PDB file of C-alpha atoms in Angstrom:
ATOM      1  CA  GLU A   1     -25.118   4.503 -10.958  1.00  0.00           C
ATOM      2  CA  GLN A   2     -24.335   2.584 -14.114  1.00  0.00           C
ATOM      3  CA  LEU A   3     -26.999   0.135 -15.176  1.00  0.00           C
ATOM      4  CA  ALA A   4     -26.140  -3.288 -16.638  1.00  0.00           C
ATOM      5  CA  VAL A   5     -28.021  -4.049 -19.801  1.00  0.00           C
ATOM      6  CA  PHE A   6     -28.667  -7.564 -21.253  1.00  0.00           C
ATOM      7  CA  VAL A   7     -29.990  -7.838 -24.860  1.00  0.00           C
ATOM      8  CA  LEU A   8     -32.515 -10.755 -25.512  1.00  0.00           C
ATOM      9  CA  SER A   9     -33.492 -11.598 -29.075  1.00  0.00           C
ATOM     10  CA  ASP A  10     -35.347 -14.435 -30.688  1.00  0.00           C
ATOM     11  CA  LYS A  11     -33.597 -13.447 -34.052  1.00  0.00           C
ATOM     12  CA  PRO A  12     -29.846 -13.577 -33.144  1.00  0.00           C
ATOM     13  CA  MET A  13     -27.364 -12.224 -35.524  1.00  0.00           C
ATOM     14  CA  ILE A  14     -23.679 -11.425 -35.295  1.00  0.00           C
ATOM     15  CA  ASP A  15     -23.828  -7.794 -36.410  1.00  0.00           C
ATOM     16  CA  HIS A  16     -27.021  -7.245 -34.070  1.00  0.00           C
ATOM     17  CA  ALA A  17     -24.753  -8.729 -31.070  1.00  0.00           C
ATOM     18  CA  THR A  18     -21.726  -6.450 -32.066  1.00  0.00           C
ATOM     19  CA  GLU A  19     -23.960  -3.434 -32.328  1.00  0.00           C
ATOM     20  CA  ALA A  20     -25.517  -4.013 -28.819  1.00  0.00           C
ATOM     21  CA  ILE A  21     -22.150  -4.760 -27.068  1.00  0.00           C
ATOM     22  CA  ARG A  22     -20.525  -1.615 -28.919  1.00  0.00           C
ATOM     23  CA  ARG A  23     -23.439   0.519 -27.418  1.00  0.00           C
ATOM     24  CA  GLY A  24     -22.613  -0.881 -24.045  1.00  0.00           C
ATOM     25  CA  ALA A  25     -24.717  -3.811 -23.404  1.00  0.00           C
ATOM     26  CA  GLU A  26     -23.220  -6.332 -21.134  1.00  0.00           C
ATOM     27  CA  ASP A  27     -24.172  -9.343 -23.417  1.00  0.00           C
ATOM     28  CA  PHE A  28     -26.353 -10.409 -26.257  1.00  0.00           C
ATOM     29  CA  VAL A  29     -28.412 -13.433 -25.267  1.00  0.00           C
ATOM     30  CA  PRO A  30     -30.441 -15.351 -28.059  1.00  0.00           C
ATOM     31  CA  ILE A  31     -33.687 -16.885 -27.036  1.00  0.00           C
ATOM     32  CA  PRO A  32     -34.591 -19.482 -25.903  1.00  0.00           C
ATOM     33  CA  PHE A  33     -31.836 -19.027 -23.361  1.00  0.00           C
ATOM     34  CA  SER A  34     -30.530 -21.300 -20.451  1.00  0.00           C
ATOM     35  CA  ARG A  35     -31.717 -19.901 -17.170  1.00  0.00           C
ATOM     36  CA  ASP A  36     -28.418 -21.165 -15.590  1.00  0.00           C
ATOM     37  CA  LEU A  37     -26.311 -19.492 -18.120  1.00  0.00           C
ATOM     38  CA  LEU A  38     -28.303 -16.189 -17.615  1.00  0.00           C
ATOM     39  CA  ARG A  39     -27.841 -16.509 -13.882  1.00  0.00           C
ATOM     40  CA  LYS A  40     -24.281 -16.692 -14.302  1.00  0.00           C
ATOM     41  CA  GLU A  41     -23.939 -13.919 -16.658  1.00  0.00           C
ATOM     42  CA  ILE A  42     -25.989 -11.527 -14.477  1.00  0.00           C
ATOM     43  CA  ASN A  43     -23.685 -12.630 -11.433  1.00  0.00           C
ATOM     44  CA  ARG A  44     -20.825 -11.676 -13.439  1.00  0.00           C
ATOM     45  CA  ALA A  45     -22.084  -8.464 -14.226  1.00  0.00           C
ATOM     46  CA  LEU A  46     -22.942  -7.789 -10.505  1.00  0.00           C
ATOM     47  CA  GLU A  47     -19.270  -8.859  -9.578  1.00  0.00           C
ATOM     48  CA  THR A  48     -17.992  -6.648 -12.306  1.00  0.00           C
ATOM     49  CA  ALA A  49     -20.045  -3.606 -10.762  1.00  0.00           C
ATOM     50  CA  ASP A  50     -18.759  -4.378  -7.338  1.00  0.00           C
ATOM     51  CA  LEU A  51     -15.166  -4.537  -8.543  1.00  0.00           C
ATOM     52  CA  ARG A  52     -15.935  -1.060 -10.398  1.00  0.00           C
ATOM     53  CA  ASP A  53     -17.002   0.473  -7.310  1.00  0.00           C
ATOM     54  CA  ASN A  54     -14.116  -0.878  -5.195  1.00  0.00           C
ATOM     55  CA  ILE A  55     -11.781   0.547  -7.509  1.00  0.00           C
ATOM     56  CA  ALA A  56     -13.444   3.882  -7.661  1.00  0.00           C
ATOM     57  CA  HIS A  57     -13.203   3.860  -3.884  1.00  0.00           C
ATOM     58  CA  LEU A  58      -9.701   3.128  -3.591  1.00  0.00           C
ATOM     59  CA  ARG A  59      -8.774   5.882  -6.227  1.00  0.00           C
ATOM     60  CA  SER A  60     -10.684   8.324  -3.969  1.00  0.00           C
ATOM     61  CA  LEU A  61      -8.751   7.051  -0.737  1.00  0.00           C
ATOM     62  CA  VAL A  62      -5.439   7.317  -2.957  1.00  0.00           C
ATOM     63  CA  THR A  63      -6.731  11.055  -3.817  1.00  0.00           C
ATOM     64  CA  THR A  64      -7.188  11.838  -0.237  1.00  0.00           C
ATOM     65  CA  ALA A  65      -4.177  10.414   1.140  1.00  0.00           C
ATOM     66  CA  PHE A  66      -1.860  11.905  -1.423  1.00  0.00           C
ATOM     67  CA  GLY A  67      -3.786  15.109  -2.702  1.00  0.00           C
ATOM     68  CA  PHE A  68      -2.496  18.600  -2.123  1.00  0.00           C
ATOM     69  CA  ASP A  69      -4.765  18.946   0.913  1.00  0.00           C
ATOM     70  CA  GLN A  70      -2.007  16.501   2.528  1.00  0.00           C
ATOM     71  CA  ILE A  71       0.626  19.323   2.299  1.00  0.00           C
ATOM     72  CA  VAL A  72      -0.091  21.722   4.926  1.00  0.00           C
ATOM     73  CA  GLY A  73       0.509  25.138   4.818  1.00  0.00           C
ATOM     74  CA  ASN A  74      -0.779  28.338   3.831  1.00  0.00           C
ATOM     75  CA  SER A  75       2.188  30.603   4.492  1.00  0.00           C
ATOM     76  CA  ALA A  76       3.649  33.201   1.923  1.00  0.00           C
ATOM     77  CA  ARG A  77       6.478  30.866   1.591  1.00  0.00           C
ATOM     78  CA  MET A  78       4.422  27.988   0.576  1.00  0.00           C
ATOM     79  CA  ARG A  79       2.040  29.578  -1.786  1.00  0.00           C
ATOM     80  CA  PRO A  80       4.543  29.693  -4.723  1.00  0.00           C
ATOM     81  CA  VAL A  81       5.095  25.704  -3.952  1.00  0.00           C
ATOM     82  CA  PHE A  82       1.317  25.116  -4.495  1.00  0.00           C
ATOM     83  CA  GLU A  83       1.071  27.264  -7.382  1.00  0.00           C
ATOM     84  CA  ARG A  84       4.007  25.586  -9.292  1.00  0.00           C
ATOM     85  CA  ALA A  85       2.867  22.067  -8.129  1.00  0.00           C
ATOM     86  CA  LEU A  86      -0.662  22.621  -9.463  1.00  0.00           C
ATOM     87  CA  ALA A  87       0.908  23.824 -12.776  1.00  0.00           C
ATOM     88  CA  ALA A  88       3.080  20.819 -12.688  1.00  0.00           C
ATOM     89  CA  SER A  89       0.134  18.483 -12.316  1.00  0.00           C
ATOM     90  CA  ARG A  90      -1.670  19.754 -15.569  1.00  0.00           C
ATOM     91  CA  SER A  91       1.236  18.761 -17.699  1.00  0.00           C
ATOM     92  CA  ASP A  92       4.099  16.276 -18.244  1.00  0.00           C
ATOM     93  CA  THR A  93       6.892  18.583 -17.892  1.00  0.00           C
ATOM     94  CA  PRO A  94       9.898  17.349 -16.072  1.00  0.00           C
ATOM     95  CA  VAL A  95       9.880  18.793 -12.530  1.00  0.00           C
ATOM     96  CA  LEU A  96      13.093  19.263 -10.162  1.00  0.00           C
ATOM     97  CA  VAL A  97      12.049  19.287  -6.553  1.00  0.00           C
ATOM     98  CA  ILE A  98      14.682  20.935  -4.210  1.00  0.00           C
ATOM     99  CA  GLY A  99      14.595  20.883  -0.702  1.00  0.00           C
ATOM    100  CA  GLU A 100      16.410  19.645   2.639  1.00  0.00           C
ATOM    101  CA  THR A 101      15.885  16.186   4.030  1.00  0.00           C
ATOM    102  CA  GLY A 102      12.349  15.986   5.633  1.00  0.00           C
ATOM    103  CA  THR A 103      10.565  18.851   3.662  1.00  0.00           C
ATOM    104  CA  GLY A 104       8.247  16.574   1.972  1.00  0.00           C
ATOM    105  CA  LYS A 105       9.649  16.239  -1.463  1.00  0.00           C
ATOM    106  CA  GLU A 106       8.118  13.027  -2.185  1.00  0.00           C
ATOM    107  CA  LEU A 107       4.768  13.846  -0.772  1.00  0.00           C
ATOM    108  CA  LEU A 108       4.689  16.865  -2.950  1.00  0.00           C
ATOM    109  CA  ALA A 109       5.893  14.479  -6.006  1.00  0.00           C
ATOM    110  CA  ARG A 110       2.906  12.053  -5.162  1.00  0.00           C
ATOM    111  CA  ALA A 111       0.431  14.936  -5.122  1.00  0.00           C
ATOM    112  CA  ILE A 112       1.677  16.069  -8.559  1.00  0.00           C
ATOM    113  CA  HIS A 113       1.209  12.416  -9.953  1.00  0.00           C
ATOM    114  CA  THR A 114      -2.080  11.844  -8.146  1.00  0.00           C
ATOM    115  CA  ASN A 115      -3.637  15.132  -9.403  1.00  0.00           C
ATOM    116  CA  GLY A 116      -2.339  14.569 -12.997  1.00  0.00           C
ATOM    117  CA  ARG A 117      -3.443  12.803 -15.967  1.00  0.00           C
ATOM    118  CA  ARG A 118      -1.458   9.744 -15.145  1.00  0.00           C
ATOM    119  CA  ARG A 119      -3.129   9.252 -11.798  1.00  0.00           C
ATOM    120  CA  ASP A 120      -4.378   5.900 -12.701  1.00  0.00           C
ATOM    121  CA  ARG A 121      -0.853   4.515 -13.741  1.00  0.00           C
ATOM    122  CA  PRO A 122       2.024   3.495 -11.504  1.00  0.00           C
ATOM    123  CA  PHE A 123       4.188   6.224  -9.354  1.00  0.00           C
ATOM    124  CA  VAL A 124       7.521   4.510  -8.790  1.00  0.00           C
ATOM    125  CA  PRO A 125       9.904   6.287  -6.337  1.00  0.00           C
ATOM    126  CA  ILE A 126      13.451   5.380  -6.039  1.00  0.00           C
ATOM    127  CA  ASN A 127      16.154   6.667  -3.816  1.00  0.00           C
ATOM    128  CA  CYS A 128      19.272   7.053  -6.054  1.00  0.00           C
ATOM    129  CA  ALA A 129      21.620   7.590  -3.152  1.00  0.00           C
ATOM    130  CA  ALA A 130      20.586   3.925  -1.908  1.00  0.00           C
ATOM    131  CA  LEU A 131      21.498   2.355  -5.084  1.00  0.00           C
ATOM    132  CA  PRO A 132      24.824   0.223  -5.154  1.00  0.00           C
ATOM    133  CA  HIS A 133      26.976   1.657  -7.880  1.00  0.00           C
ATOM    134  CA  ASP A 134      27.318  -1.440  -9.765  1.00  0.00           C
ATOM    135  CA  LEU A 135      23.499  -2.005 -10.000  1.00  0.00           C
ATOM    136  CA  ILE A 136      22.321   1.348 -10.881  1.00  0.00           C
ATOM    137  CA  GLU A 137      21.929   0.701 -14.675  1.00  0.00           C
ATOM    138  CA  SER A 138      20.258  -2.672 -13.883  1.00  0.00           C
ATOM    139  CA  GLU A 139      17.756  -1.076 -11.362  1.00  0.00           C
ATOM    140  CA  LEU A 140      16.923   1.814 -13.716  1.00  0.00           C
ATOM    141  CA  PHE A 141      16.955   0.404 -17.076  1.00  0.00           C
ATOM    142  CA  GLY A 142      16.794  -3.499 -16.572  1.00  0.00           C
ATOM    143  CA  HIS A 143      18.849  -6.437 -17.678  1.00  0.00           C
ATOM    144  CA  ARG A 144      18.819  -9.751 -19.324  1.00  0.00           C
ATOM    145  CA  ARG A 145      19.438 -13.011 -17.841  1.00  0.00           C
ATOM    146  CA  GLY A 146      23.177 -13.863 -17.712  1.00  0.00           C
ATOM    147  CA  ALA A 147      24.151 -10.329 -18.286  1.00  0.00           C
ATOM    148  CA  PHE A 148      26.328 -10.303 -15.057  1.00  0.00           C
ATOM    149  CA  SER A 149      27.045 -12.540 -12.161  1.00  0.00           C
ATOM    150  CA  GLY A 150      23.899 -12.901 -10.218  1.00  0.00           C
ATOM    151  CA  ALA A 151      21.505 -12.031 -13.087  1.00  0.00           C
ATOM    152  CA  HIS A 152      19.618 -15.270 -13.030  1.00  0.00           C
ATOM    153  CA  ALA A 153      16.460 -13.974 -14.694  1.00  0.00           C
ATOM    154  CA  ASP A 154      15.234 -10.906 -16.670  1.00  0.00           C
ATOM    155  CA  HIS A 155      14.619  -7.867 -14.838  1.00  0.00           C
ATOM    156  CA  GLN A 156      12.559  -5.052 -16.486  1.00  0.00           C
ATOM    157  CA  GLY A 157      13.967  -2.104 -14.627  1.00  0.00           C
ATOM    158  CA  LEU A 158      12.032   0.874 -12.886  1.00  0.00           C
ATOM    159  CA  PHE A 159      11.565   2.949 -16.404  1.00  0.00           C
ATOM    160  CA  VAL A 160       9.466   0.036 -17.679  1.00  0.00           C
ATOM    161  CA  ALA A 161       7.760  -0.514 -14.450  1.00  0.00           C
ATOM    162  CA  ALA A 162       6.797   3.206 -14.574  1.00  0.00           C
ATOM    163  CA  HIS A 163       5.579   3.066 -18.191  1.00  0.00           C
ATOM    164  CA  ARG A 164       2.699   5.597 -18.754  1.00  0.00           C
ATOM    165  CA  GLY A 165       3.185   6.667 -15.035  1.00  0.00           C
ATOM    166  CA  THR A 166       5.614   8.692 -13.095  1.00  0.00           C
ATOM    167  CA  LEU A 167       9.073   7.936 -11.991  1.00  0.00           C
ATOM    168  CA  LEU A 168      10.378   9.806  -9.039  1.00  0.00           C
ATOM    169  CA  LEU A 169      14.196  10.028  -9.051  1.00  0.00           C
ATOM    170  CA  ASP A 170      14.985  10.792  -5.192  1.00  0.00           C
ATOM    171  CA  GLU A 171      18.279  12.249  -4.589  1.00  0.00           C
ATOM    172  CA  VAL A 172      19.204  12.352  -8.187  1.00  0.00           C
ATOM    173  CA  GLY A 173      22.315  14.364  -7.322  1.00  0.00           C
ATOM    174  CA  GLU A 174      23.913  11.565  -6.063  1.00  0.00           C
ATOM    175  CA  LEU A 175      24.099   9.379  -9.051  1.00  0.00           C
ATOM    176  CA  PRO A 176      27.701   9.057 -10.392  1.00  0.00           C
ATOM    177  CA  ALA A 177      28.492  10.612 -13.659  1.00  0.00           C
ATOM    178  CA  ASP A 178      28.311   7.438 -16.035  1.00  0.00           C
ATOM    179  CA  ALA A 179      24.851   6.778 -14.607  1.00  0.00           C
ATOM    180  CA  GLN A 180      23.809  10.487 -15.187  1.00  0.00           C
ATOM    181  CA  ALA A 181      24.966  10.121 -18.910  1.00  0.00           C
ATOM    182  CA  LYS A 182      22.841   7.006 -19.479  1.00  0.00           C
ATOM    183  CA  LEU A 183      20.059   8.563 -17.759  1.00  0.00           C
ATOM    184  CA  LEU A 184      20.210  11.497 -19.960  1.00  0.00           C
ATOM    185  CA  ARG A 185      20.264   9.334 -23.181  1.00  0.00           C
ATOM    186  CA  VAL A 186      16.917   7.604 -22.052  1.00  0.00           C
ATOM    187  CA  LEU A 187      15.373  11.047 -21.386  1.00  0.00           C
ATOM    188  CA  GLN A 188      16.372  12.314 -24.840  1.00  0.00           C
ATOM    189  CA  ASP A 189      15.394   9.188 -26.731  1.00  0.00           C
ATOM    190  CA  GLY A 190      12.566   7.841 -24.649  1.00  0.00           C
ATOM    191  CA  GLU A 191      13.891   4.375 -24.980  1.00  0.00           C
ATOM    192  CA  VAL A 192      15.626   1.881 -22.619  1.00  0.00           C
ATOM    193  CA  ARG A 193      17.982  -0.796 -23.449  1.00  0.00           C
ATOM    194  CA  PRO A 194      18.597  -3.322 -20.451  1.00  0.00           C
ATOM    195  CA  VAL A 195      21.987  -4.386 -19.473  1.00  0.00           C
ATOM    196  CA  GLY A 196      23.007  -7.428 -21.831  1.00  0.00           C
ATOM    197  CA  GLY A 197      20.151  -6.759 -24.332  1.00  0.00           C
ATOM    198  CA  LEU A 198      20.402  -5.699 -27.869  1.00  0.00           C
ATOM    199  CA  ASP A 199      17.077  -4.442 -28.301  1.00  0.00           C
ATOM    200  CA  SER A 200      15.545  -1.177 -26.952  1.00  0.00           C
ATOM    201  CA  ARG A 201      12.107  -0.579 -25.649  1.00  0.00           C
ATOM    202  CA  LYS A 202       9.900   2.787 -25.894  1.00  0.00           C
ATOM    203  CA  VAL A 203       8.875   3.946 -22.665  1.00  0.00           C
ATOM    204  CA  ASP A 204       6.437   6.810 -21.791  1.00  0.00           C
ATOM    205  CA  VAL A 205       7.379   8.119 -18.488  1.00  0.00           C
ATOM    206  CA  ARG A 206       6.960  11.327 -16.598  1.00  0.00           C
ATOM    207  CA  VAL A 207      10.175  12.101 -14.750  1.00  0.00           C
ATOM    208  CA  ILE A 208      10.050  13.915 -11.313  1.00  0.00           C
ATOM    209  CA  ALA A 209      13.535  14.391  -9.822  1.00  0.00           C
ATOM    210  CA  ALA A 210      14.445  15.478  -6.230  1.00  0.00           C
ATOM    211  CA  THR A 211      17.404  16.545  -4.234  1.00  0.00           C
ATOM    212  CA  ASN A 212      18.496  17.871  -1.137  1.00  0.00           C
ATOM    213  CA  ARG A 213      21.204  19.719  -2.917  1.00  0.00           C
ATOM    214  CA  ASN A 214      20.724  23.532  -3.887  1.00  0.00           C
ATOM    215  CA  LEU A 215      20.739  25.186  -7.312  1.00  0.00           C
ATOM    216  CA  HIS A 216      24.246  26.249  -6.790  1.00  0.00           C
ATOM    217  CA  GLU A 217      25.565  22.723  -6.163  1.00  0.00           C
ATOM    218  CA  LEU A 218      23.626  21.327  -8.879  1.00  0.00           C
ATOM    219  CA  ARG A 219      25.063  24.001 -11.276  1.00  0.00           C
ATOM    220  CA  ALA A 220      28.710  23.692  -9.858  1.00  0.00           C
ATOM    221  CA  GLY A 221      28.846  19.830 -10.991  1.00  0.00           C
ATOM    222  CA  ALA A 222      26.584  17.664  -8.777  1.00  0.00           C
ATOM    223  CA  LEU A 223      24.766  17.145 -11.944  1.00  0.00           C
ATOM    224  CA  ARG A 224      26.077  17.534 -15.434  1.00  0.00           C
ATOM    225  CA  GLN A 225      24.796  20.526 -17.192  1.00  0.00           C
ATOM    226  CA  ASP A 226      22.811  18.932 -19.942  1.00  0.00           C
ATOM    227  CA  LEU A 227      21.013  16.447 -17.559  1.00  0.00           C
ATOM    228  CA  PHE A 228      20.396  19.549 -15.190  1.00  0.00           C
ATOM    229  CA  PHE A 229      18.592  21.539 -17.936  1.00  0.00           C
ATOM    230  CA  ARG A 230      16.551  18.298 -18.852  1.00  0.00           C
ATOM    231  CA  LEU A 231      15.342  17.911 -15.405  1.00  0.00           C
ATOM    232  CA  SER A 232      14.781  21.517 -14.351  1.00  0.00           C
ATOM    233  CA  VAL A 233      12.037  22.625 -16.688  1.00  0.00           C
ATOM    234  CA  LEU A 234      10.126  23.378 -13.997  1.00  0.00           C
ATOM    235  CA  VAL A 235      11.652  23.864 -10.524  1.00  0.00           C
ATOM    236  CA  ILE A 236       9.947  23.653  -7.137  1.00  0.00           C
ATOM    237  CA  GLU A 237      11.801  24.766  -3.968  1.00  0.00           C
ATOM    238  CA  VAL A 238      10.309  23.506  -0.860  1.00  0.00           C
ATOM    239  CA  PRO A 239      11.190  25.655   2.183  1.00  0.00           C
ATOM    240  CA  PRO A 240      12.158  24.091   5.530  1.00  0.00           C
ATOM    241  CA  LEU A 241       9.801  24.391   8.460  1.00  0.00           C
ATOM    242  CA  ARG A 242      12.005  26.949  10.135  1.00  0.00           C
ATOM    243  CA  GLU A 243      11.555  29.480   7.091  1.00  0.00           C
ATOM    244  CA  ARG A 244       7.713  28.842   7.481  1.00  0.00           C
ATOM    245  CA  VAL A 245       7.033  29.018  11.211  1.00  0.00           C
ATOM    246  CA  ASP A 246       3.472  30.567  10.541  1.00  0.00           C
ATOM    247  CA  ASP A 247       2.494  26.941   9.249  1.00  0.00           C
ATOM    248  CA  ILE A 248       3.565  25.343  12.532  1.00  0.00           C
ATOM    249  CA  PRO A 249       0.139  25.669  14.278  1.00  0.00           C
ATOM    250  CA  GLN A 250      -1.858  24.393  11.252  1.00  0.00           C
ATOM    251  CA  LEU A 251       0.492  21.533  11.016  1.00  0.00           C
ATOM    252  CA  ILE A 252       0.292  20.683  14.605  1.00  0.00           C
ATOM    253  CA  HIS A 253      -3.485  20.564  14.422  1.00  0.00           C
ATOM    254  CA  HIS A 254      -3.551  18.589  11.248  1.00  0.00           C
ATOM    255  CA  LEU A 255      -1.251  15.929  12.932  1.00  0.00           C
ATOM    256  CA  LEU A 256      -3.628  15.857  15.967  1.00  0.00           C
ATOM    257  CA  ALA A 257      -6.564  15.284  13.904  1.00  0.00           C
ATOM    258  CA  ARG A 258      -5.020  12.730  11.812  1.00  0.00           C
ATOM    259  CA  HIS A 259      -3.928  10.651  14.873  1.00  0.00           C
ATOM    260  CA  GLY A 260      -6.920  11.268  17.031  1.00  0.00           C
ATOM    261  CA  ASP A 261      -9.112   9.793  14.125  1.00  0.00           C
ATOM    262  CA  SER A 262      -6.866   6.588  13.936  1.00  0.00           C
ATOM    263  CA  SER A 263      -6.489   5.714  17.695  1.00  0.00           C
ATOM    264  CA  ALA A 264      -7.966   5.969  21.229  1.00  0.00           C
ATOM    265  CA  SER A 265      -6.233   9.068  21.885  1.00  0.00           C
ATOM    266  CA  SER A 266      -7.979  11.713  23.861  1.00  0.00           C
ATOM    267  CA  LEU A 267      -5.905  14.532  22.522  1.00  0.00           C
ATOM    268  CA  ILE A 268      -8.247  17.181  20.882  1.00  0.00           C
ATOM    269  CA  GLY A 269      -6.036  20.331  20.798  1.00  0.00           C
ATOM    270  CA  LEU A 270      -3.299  22.178  22.235  1.00  0.00           C
ATOM    271  CA  ALA A 271      -3.255  24.797  25.146  1.00  0.00           C
ATOM    272  CA  PRO A 272      -1.951  27.917  23.927  1.00  0.00           C
ATOM    273  CA  GLU A 273       0.957  27.834  26.379  1.00  0.00           C
ATOM    274  CA  ALA A 274       2.034  24.299  24.812  1.00  0.00           C
ATOM    275  CA  LEU A 275       1.524  25.709  21.309  1.00  0.00           C
TER     276      LEU A 275
END
């Protein structure tokens, strides 16, 4: 528990007040003091403590919801996935997650972010395949008001939104060639320049890319080679469930437990025949 400390003094001096607050005091109150003022300061400290507790609770919920323990599987095919993901969470190395649709690529990316040093910063996912081609640059890098028809206000873009956090570029292999070239430039320079703008802005973003294409397709031209090598410093291949059937019983019990806790369902398990 953190104790809120107020320093009261009948010899108030600016350097004493500064030193007290520097050492962690909530406030420095000169004597004589107003009871109403002190009561307000104490209430403010209590509200701050409650807010701090709520934030800590929310962070624990996020870690529980998106941690590695939410990725179910202990088969031989999944062990390398966990090992690489854990290594990825301990650095800011660019990660390329490869796997078929539905294998849990975004869940894995969230777990890497949640267990890394950027956990308290934004996690911003974007499905590149869902972006209209004429708006890709604007969505990623932002635009200035009046840059094109319909740009009625400035837009910061997803790289700026993810500043000091993590940006997940899902289905990155679907980006057109010109967008890939601009993405490469941002990754190299660490700067974004909005459409219609003259000034660039520094961004500190950890990039995780994901795709349902295999390595052969990526190397064959789905991604330009320089961008591929920039994104694939660490590659994690997530196998489909049909290649790790040993995990199916554990996955079923995990889902039953999760849904059993959140509903009035009487499901408590599966008969061996049903399994």
